Structure formats: C-alpha cells, structure tokens
Short mmCIF file of C-alpha atoms in Angstrom, two decimals:
data_model
loop_
_atom_site.label_atom_id
_atom_site.label_comp_id
_atom_site.label_asym_id
_atom_site.label_seq_id
_atom_site.Cartn_x
_atom_site.Cartn_y
_atom_site.Cartn_z
CA MET A 84 13.84 -19.83 -11.83
CA GLY A 85 14.66 -16.68 -9.69
CA GLU A 86 17.42 -14.27 -9.98
CA TYR A 87 19.89 -12.60 -7.60
CA LEU A 88 20.18 -9.55 -5.86
CA THR A 89 23.50 -7.42 -6.86
CA GLN A 90 24.60 -4.52 -5.59
CA PRO A 91 24.30 -1.28 -5.00
CA TYR A 92 20.36 -0.89 -3.89
CA HIS A 93 18.00 1.10 -2.20
CA LEU A 94 14.57 0.30 -0.54
CA SER A 95 11.51 2.54 -1.38
CA PHE A 96 8.14 2.96 0.45
CA ALA A 97 5.05 3.97 -0.81
CA GLY A 98 2.66 5.54 1.64
CA ASN A 99 -0.86 4.80 1.84
CA SER A 100 -2.43 5.94 5.06
CA PHE A 101 -3.36 3.35 7.77
CA MET A 102 -3.42 0.98 4.44
CA GLY A 103 0.31 1.38 4.54
CA ILE A 104 0.00 -1.54 6.98
CA THR A 105 1.01 -3.80 4.53
CA ASN A 106 4.30 -2.02 3.65
CA LEU A 107 5.10 -2.96 7.91
CA GLY A 108 4.41 -6.68 6.91
CA SER A 109 6.83 -6.17 4.69
CA ALA A 110 9.68 -4.32 6.51
CA GLN A 111 8.99 -7.26 9.21
CA CYS A 112 9.43 -10.14 6.76
CA LEU A 113 13.14 -8.33 5.59
CA VAL A 114 13.97 -8.09 9.30
CA ASP A 115 12.87 -12.10 10.14
CA HIS A 116 14.21 -13.33 6.99
CA GLY A 117 16.12 -11.28 4.96
CA LEU A 118 18.26 -9.57 7.10
CA GLY A 119 21.13 -9.54 4.82
CA VAL A 120 19.15 -7.44 1.90
CA LEU A 121 18.33 -5.28 4.65
CA GLN A 122 21.58 -4.72 5.87
CA LYS A 123 23.04 -4.23 2.07
CA ALA A 124 20.48 -1.44 1.28
CA GLN A 125 22.45 1.85 0.86
CA ARG A 126 19.24 3.81 1.64
CA ILE A 127 15.66 4.10 2.31
CA GLY A 128 12.79 6.04 0.92
CA ALA A 129 9.74 6.38 2.08
CA THR A 130 6.59 8.92 2.15
CA SER A 131 3.34 9.44 4.16
CA SER A 132 2.27 6.88 6.67
CA SER A 133 5.41 4.53 5.56
CA ALA A 134 8.18 7.50 6.51
CA MET A 135 7.35 6.05 10.41
CA ILE A 136 7.81 2.48 9.27
CA ALA A 137 11.23 3.11 6.97
CA ALA A 138 12.40 5.34 10.00
CA VAL A 139 11.65 2.66 12.57
CA LEU A 140 13.58 0.38 9.98
CA ALA A 141 16.28 2.21 9.71
CA THR A 142 17.15 2.89 13.24
CA ALA A 143 15.36 0.34 15.28
CA PRO A 144 14.40 -2.68 13.34
CA ASN A 145 13.80 -4.97 16.59
CA LYS A 146 11.20 -2.47 17.29
CA LEU A 147 8.96 -3.06 14.42
CA PRO A 148 6.70 -5.41 16.39
CA ASP A 149 6.55 -3.00 19.21
CA TYR A 150 5.54 -0.22 16.68
CA LEU A 151 2.86 -2.66 15.32
CA TYR A 152 1.23 -3.12 18.70
CA LEU A 153 1.07 0.54 19.48
CA LEU A 154 -0.44 1.30 15.85
CA PHE A 155 -3.37 -1.42 16.86
CA GLU A 156 -4.00 0.00 20.38
CA LEU A 157 -4.21 3.62 18.41
CA ILE A 158 -6.88 1.70 15.66
CA ASP A 159 -8.99 0.78 18.46
CA GLU A 160 -9.05 3.85 20.36
CA ILE A 161 -10.17 5.86 16.84
CA ALA A 162 -12.45 3.44 16.25
CA THR A 163 -14.52 4.49 19.09
CA LEU A 164 -14.59 8.08 18.60
CA PRO A 165 -17.83 9.25 16.50
CA LEU A 166 -15.64 11.16 13.60
CA GLY A 167 -12.95 8.88 13.67
CA ALA A 168 -9.41 10.73 13.69
CA ILE A 169 -11.06 14.27 13.10
CA SER A 170 -13.35 14.14 16.39
CA PRO A 171 -13.25 17.28 18.37
CA GLY A 172 -10.41 17.01 21.05
CA PHE A 173 -8.52 14.42 19.24
CA ASP A 174 -4.69 15.42 17.61
CA LEU A 175 -3.54 12.36 15.52
CA ILE A 176 -0.25 14.31 15.50
CA HIS A 177 -0.02 14.07 19.17
CA ARG A 178 -0.54 10.38 19.23
CA LEU A 179 2.12 9.56 17.03
CA ARG A 180 4.38 11.75 18.57
CA SER A 181 3.95 9.50 21.89
CA ILE A 182 4.50 6.36 19.52
CA LEU A 183 7.84 7.31 18.45
CA LEU A 184 8.89 8.50 21.20
CA LYS A 185 8.36 5.07 22.88
CA ILE A 186 10.43 3.56 19.50
CA LEU A 187 12.96 5.32 18.38
CA PRO A 188 16.16 5.31 19.89
CA GLU A 189 18.40 8.47 21.51
CA ASP A 190 20.62 8.21 18.22
CA ALA A 191 18.03 7.87 15.73
CA HIS A 192 19.24 10.94 13.78
CA ILE A 193 22.33 9.76 13.68
CA LYS A 194 21.43 6.52 12.08
CA ALA A 195 18.93 8.04 10.08
CA SER A 196 21.28 10.68 8.72
CA GLN A 197 22.33 10.03 5.10
CA LYS A 198 20.51 6.77 4.95
CA LEU A 199 16.80 7.81 5.52
CA HIS A 200 15.27 10.07 2.28
CA LEU A 201 11.89 11.73 3.42
CA LYS A 202 9.28 13.40 1.12
CA ALA A 203 7.47 16.62 2.40
CA THR A 204 5.64 19.77 1.41
CA LEU A 205 6.65 23.08 2.74
CA LEU A 206 3.24 24.64 4.39
CA GLN A 207 3.21 28.32 5.35
CA ALA A 208 0.78 29.80 7.59
CA VAL A 209 -0.10 33.33 5.78
CA ASP A 210 -2.81 36.34 6.48
CA LYS A 211 -5.85 35.35 4.93
CA TYR A 212 -6.35 38.60 3.35
CA GLN A 213 -3.05 39.09 1.62
CA THR A 214 -3.09 39.99 -1.93
CA LEU A 215 -1.96 37.51 -4.48
CA ALA A 216 1.49 37.90 -6.67
CA VAL A 217 0.89 38.54 -10.26
CA GLN A 218 3.02 35.11 -10.53
CA ASP A 219 0.36 33.31 -8.69
CA VAL A 220 -2.46 34.24 -11.41
CA GLU A 221 -2.97 33.90 -14.91
CA GLN A 222 -5.86 35.74 -17.02
CA GLY A 223 -9.03 33.58 -18.20
CA THR A 224 -10.60 34.03 -20.99
CA SER A 225 -13.76 35.50 -19.25
CA SER A 226 -13.60 38.50 -16.99
CA CYS A 227 -12.55 36.42 -13.98
CA VAL A 228 -8.88 35.44 -12.87
CA ARG A 229 -7.89 31.89 -12.54
CA THR A 230 -5.44 30.96 -10.50
CA LYS A 231 -2.87 28.01 -11.98
CA GLY A 232 -3.08 26.07 -8.71
CA PRO A 233 -4.90 26.52 -5.33
CA LYS A 234 -1.87 28.91 -3.94
CA VAL A 235 -3.62 29.81 -0.19
CA PHE A 236 -6.53 27.86 1.26
CA GLU A 237 -8.47 28.34 4.70
CA ILE A 238 -9.51 25.41 6.92
CA GLY A 239 -10.88 26.73 10.28
CA ASN A 240 -9.23 29.80 11.46
CA ARG A 241 -5.94 28.96 9.99
CA CYS A 242 -5.14 30.18 6.09
CA TRP A 243 -2.04 28.21 4.51
CA SER A 244 -0.02 28.60 1.71
CA LEU A 245 1.27 25.78 -0.14
CA GLY A 246 4.96 24.99 -1.15
CA GLN A 247 7.33 23.14 -3.06
CA GLU A 248 7.95 19.38 -1.93
CA VAL A 249 11.22 18.83 -0.10
CA GLU A 250 13.48 15.81 0.02
CA LEU A 251 14.95 15.55 3.50
CA VAL A 252 17.77 13.26 4.71
CA SER A 253 19.57 15.18 7.47
CA TYR A 254 18.53 14.91 10.96
CA ALA A 255 20.03 17.14 13.57
CA SER A 256 18.32 15.86 16.40
CA ARG A 257 16.20 13.15 17.57
CA GLN A 258 13.55 15.46 18.05
CA ASP A 259 14.02 17.03 14.80
CA LEU A 260 13.89 13.43 13.09
CA ILE A 261 10.25 12.80 15.03
CA GLU A 262 8.86 16.41 13.67
CA VAL A 263 9.94 15.83 10.29
CA LEU A 264 8.32 12.12 10.38
CA LEU A 265 4.76 13.84 11.71
CA GLY A 266 5.29 16.47 9.05
CA CYS A 267 5.21 13.84 6.38
CA ILE A 268 1.74 12.25 7.15
CA TYR A 269 0.68 16.15 8.21
CA VAL A 270 -2.51 17.46 6.69
CA PRO A 271 -4.19 20.93 7.55
CA TRP A 272 -7.65 19.93 6.77
CA PHE A 273 -8.30 19.28 10.56
CA PRO A 274 -7.99 22.38 13.36
CA THR A 275 -7.36 19.84 16.07
CA TRP A 276 -4.24 18.79 14.80
CA GLN A 277 -1.45 20.49 15.62
CA PRO A 278 1.07 21.23 12.52
CA PRO A 279 4.63 19.51 13.26
CA GLN A 280 7.72 22.52 12.68
CA VAL A 281 11.35 21.78 11.93
CA SER A 282 13.59 24.77 12.57
CA GLY A 283 10.61 26.95 11.80
CA LYS A 284 9.17 25.42 9.02
CA ILE A 285 5.96 23.68 8.86
CA LEU A 286 5.61 20.58 7.19
CA GLY A 287 2.81 18.64 5.50
CA ASP A 288 2.44 15.20 3.51
CA SER A 289 4.07 15.02 -0.06
CA ALA A 290 0.66 14.36 -1.55
CA LEU A 291 -0.45 17.93 -1.07
CA SER A 292 2.37 19.46 -4.06
CA ARG A 293 1.17 16.79 -6.62
CA LEU A 294 -1.95 17.00 -9.23
CA GLU A 295 -2.31 12.93 -9.93
CA ASN A 296 -5.50 11.71 -8.56
CA PHE A 297 -4.18 8.39 -7.64
CA PRO A 298 -1.05 7.71 -5.10
CA ALA A 299 2.13 8.17 -7.25
CA GLU A 300 5.13 5.87 -6.46
CA PRO A 301 7.95 8.23 -5.30
CA SER A 302 10.99 9.12 -6.51
CA PHE A 303 13.82 9.71 -4.48
CA HIS A 304 17.45 11.38 -4.99
CA PHE A 305 19.32 8.23 -4.32
CA PRO A 306 22.90 7.53 -5.35
CA PRO A 307 23.35 5.04 -8.51
CA GLY A 308 21.76 1.83 -7.98
CA LYS A 309 18.65 -0.35 -8.56
CA VAL A 310 15.59 0.52 -6.03
CA ILE A 311 13.29 -1.77 -4.50
CA LYS A 312 9.80 -0.47 -4.35
CA ILE A 313 7.41 -1.43 -1.69
CA SER A 314 3.91 -0.46 -1.99
CA PRO A 315 0.59 -2.42 -1.72
CA ASP A 316 0.11 -4.23 -4.73
CA PRO A 317 -2.01 -1.88 -7.08
CA LYS A 318 -4.33 -4.91 -8.22
CA CYS A 319 -5.21 -6.24 -4.67
CA ARG A 320 -7.89 -4.65 -2.09
CA THR A 321 -5.46 -2.38 -0.34
CA ALA A 322 -4.89 0.15 -3.09
CA ILE A 323 -7.24 2.30 -2.89
CA ARG A 324 -8.00 5.74 -5.06
CA ASP A 325 -7.72 9.09 -3.07
CA LYS A 326 -10.99 10.08 -1.75
CA ILE A 327 -10.66 13.51 -0.37
CA ALA A 328 -10.29 16.42 -2.21
CA CYS A 329 -9.02 19.96 -0.80
CA GLY A 330 -11.83 22.33 -0.06
CA TRP A 331 -9.79 25.34 -1.26
CA VAL A 332 -11.31 28.71 -0.54
CA ASP A 333 -10.77 31.86 -1.72
CA THR A 334 -9.34 34.19 0.92
CA THR A 335 -8.27 37.15 -1.31
CA GLY A 336 -12.15 38.88 -1.96
CA GLN A 337 -11.32 38.87 -5.24
CA ARG A 338 -13.14 37.13 -8.15
CA PHE A 339 -10.97 33.74 -8.57
CA GLU A 340 -12.28 30.36 -9.69
CA ILE A 341 -10.40 27.81 -7.60
CA THR A 342 -10.70 24.31 -8.51
CA SER A 343 -9.43 21.44 -6.57
CA LEU A 344 -6.15 20.23 -8.50
CA GLN A 345 -4.84 18.08 -5.69
CA MET A 346 -6.38 14.98 -3.98
CA PHE A 347 -4.94 13.46 -0.72
CA ARG A 348 -4.78 10.45 0.27
CA ILE A 349 -6.91 9.94 3.19
CA GLY A 350 -8.56 6.45 2.13
CA ASP A 351 -9.68 4.50 5.53
CA GLY A 352 -7.15 6.70 7.60
CA LEU A 353 -9.44 8.70 9.13
CA TYR A 354 -12.08 5.82 9.97
CA PRO A 355 -9.83 2.54 9.78
CA PRO A 356 -10.71 -0.75 8.79
CA PRO A 357 -11.61 -3.40 11.90
CA LYS A 358 -8.38 -4.24 13.43
CA GLY A 359 -9.07 -8.01 11.55
CA HIS A 360 -8.50 -6.63 8.11
CA MET A 361 -5.78 -4.56 9.37
CA GLU A 362 -4.09 -8.04 10.72
CA ALA A 363 -4.92 -9.25 6.84
CA TYR A 364 -3.20 -6.73 5.34
CA TYR A 365 -0.12 -6.88 7.80
CA ALA A 366 -0.33 -10.82 6.63
CA ASP A 367 -0.66 -9.58 2.75
CA GLY A 368 2.72 -7.55 3.02
CA TYR A 369 4.67 -9.89 4.86
CA GLU A 370 3.93 -12.68 1.82
CA ASP A 371 4.74 -10.30 -0.73
CA ALA A 372 8.00 -9.79 0.90
CA THR A 373 8.50 -13.80 1.25
CA LYS A 374 7.91 -14.33 -2.10
CA PHE A 375 10.34 -11.57 -3.15
CA LEU A 376 12.76 -12.78 -0.89
CA LYS A 377 12.41 -16.46 -2.49
CA PHE A 378 12.53 -15.31 -6.19
CA TYR A 379 15.86 -13.51 -5.24
CA HIS A 380 17.13 -16.59 -3.54
CA SER A 381 17.96 -14.48 -0.39
CA TYR A 382 15.07 -16.11 1.99
CA ASP A 383 16.77 -16.70 5.18
CA GLU A 384 14.58 -20.08 6.56
CA ASN A 385 14.49 -19.54 10.52
CA GLU A 386 11.48 -20.08 12.89
CA LYS A 387 11.24 -16.08 13.00
CA GLY A 388 7.75 -14.41 12.21
CA ASN A 389 5.59 -16.02 9.22
CA GLY A 390 6.18 -18.92 7.34
CA PRO A 391 5.20 -18.73 3.74
CA ARG A 392 2.31 -19.97 2.99
CA SER A 393 2.99 -21.94 0.73
CA ASP A 394 5.79 -24.20 -0.44
CA ARG A 395 6.20 -23.44 -3.89
CA TYR A 396 5.35 -19.89 -5.94
CA ALA A 397 4.63 -21.33 -9.42
CA ALA A 398 2.70 -17.90 -10.16
CA ILE A 399 6.24 -15.74 -10.06
CA HIS A 400 7.77 -15.63 -13.36
CA SER A 401 9.52 -12.33 -13.51
CA PRO A 402 10.42 -9.64 -10.90
CA GLU A 403 7.42 -7.68 -12.61
CA ASP A 404 5.26 -10.26 -10.64
CA LEU A 405 6.99 -9.48 -7.14
CA LYS A 406 6.32 -5.84 -6.84
CA PHE A 407 5.31 -5.72 -3.29
#
C-alpha cells in the first residue's frame, strides 16, 4: 500500500488565521521526518497566516520551534486583553514584525526569491469624498445606483480602495520580505494596526479580493509539476467558516446599495483558543504530515519531534485520504 513521490512538485499552504498553527505542525514534521521531500520541493506558496510559516520553512527551517514558542507567547498576551487582538493600543502587525525580525536570517530575501510565492491584495488609501468612476458602478433596475462590488470602504478615520490580488516571488531586501509577509495577514478593519508597505504599496490579506464565503484553496503560478496542498482537514474542527463580514460604508454621498460581497477569514484569530487547544491543533498537523510521509514511503525514522500516534494507518487507501 502507498505510492512514491515523483518530481517535480511544489508545496502550497492555505491560511486559516491562528488556526493555521495546524500547518506549522505539518511543516515541522516535514523538517523532522521528511527533509528529503522538503529539499526536493521546487517552490513553496502560501497565503494569509501561513505565509510566515512558509517563509520560515523556506529560509530557516531550524527556527520553526522558536517561531512556535514566540507565537504561544503572543497568544498568551492576546488572551489577557479585553478585546483580544483589536484592543485599543495593541498593534498585532507590530508584534508579528518583531517576531519575524528575531526569526528570519539576514539573507532571508535571497533564499526566498524565486522560491517563495506569496499572495496579497493591493490596497490604496483614498479621499473619502472622491467620486466613483463610471466603470465602478452599474445602473440597477430601481432609481438607485448599484455597485458591482465594494470599491471604496471606510474604517475609522481611514478610507480604502480595494485593488486586485497579486502574487509576489521576488524580494529586494529582508525588510521588504517582512513587510510582504505582514501584508499577507493585514486587514484594514482595525485602526490600531499600522498597514505594511512595500515600495509605497499597501498590501492586505488575499482573502479581501475573493467572493467566497468559505476559505478557498490558493492557486499559484508554479512551474509545471504536482502540488502538495497543506491545509487543515475540511472535515476536522480546525476548518472554520469565515465569520466576520466587511462593514462597507457608502463614502460618496450618493445613493448606493453596497452589499458585503467579501467575507474575511478572521475566525478565532482575534480571540485565539486556549493554548492547550492550539497545542492539539499543532499535534494534529504533525500527525497529518506523518500519514502523508508514511503513505509515500518518505518517512525518515528518527528520534526527532513527535513520533507517530499509531504504527499502522489502515484508514489510508488513496492520496485523497491524505490531504493535510
């Protein structure tokens, strides 16, 4: 039973807010017991919170345990705040930047360029009284004008225009790489979070430019080859439905019907579960990767990390059972 991995192939990480710690467990298992698989992967793609996991995996895989412990410290800090990650005076982006500065090596941008594919949405700060262009609206059947989508929205004292989704694969400096990683998780709902900027461009989570109510599997412009998709099992407890809708506001002074077409994947990110639960999610991801490596005869038996929970995996019958 089982198959063998054939090259070329790539790794793809789906984001899932703090619940993406499941993916961190899978990444650590690849380092501990699937180093051959990891080293032969040509490209690594990621979105949202998993972008930072993929960056550490691509540039400093030995730092994954340090990254995990720093995340747990951050979770403990957020748990004490009255409004979680959106408490006044708390800047999640600043906290995550300090973690990345501790973890990523000085040459991280060199190692990541043409290896690490990241997706984000372009954002632009605009004048709240700026009128919309003709192409931004379409006439409805009633006397009102209906927008094709929420082009401009207002949060606090800021007003934003939503751009297109972009895929980044080249990074001029370590600082640029860090700002891109922070842009992959940035959402403009919270005034205390300072927006990351790269070459004068503001980036936001790629989920902002999607219309799905459920998290979508990311797709990347990889070279030809198979893609190993790493994401929380949609049948398990870590697959959460997007909970927080965008609060779009008419900023034009005209009569618009602007509906919330985008759903952003916040989930438990603002109020992370207890650390014990997070540790369980991490262990689930580690075990899922163990099953994958066992099935493809790529599991390196050693004393590192977590051992398999079972000596046999009778429930594994096909690659479809191994999506992790």
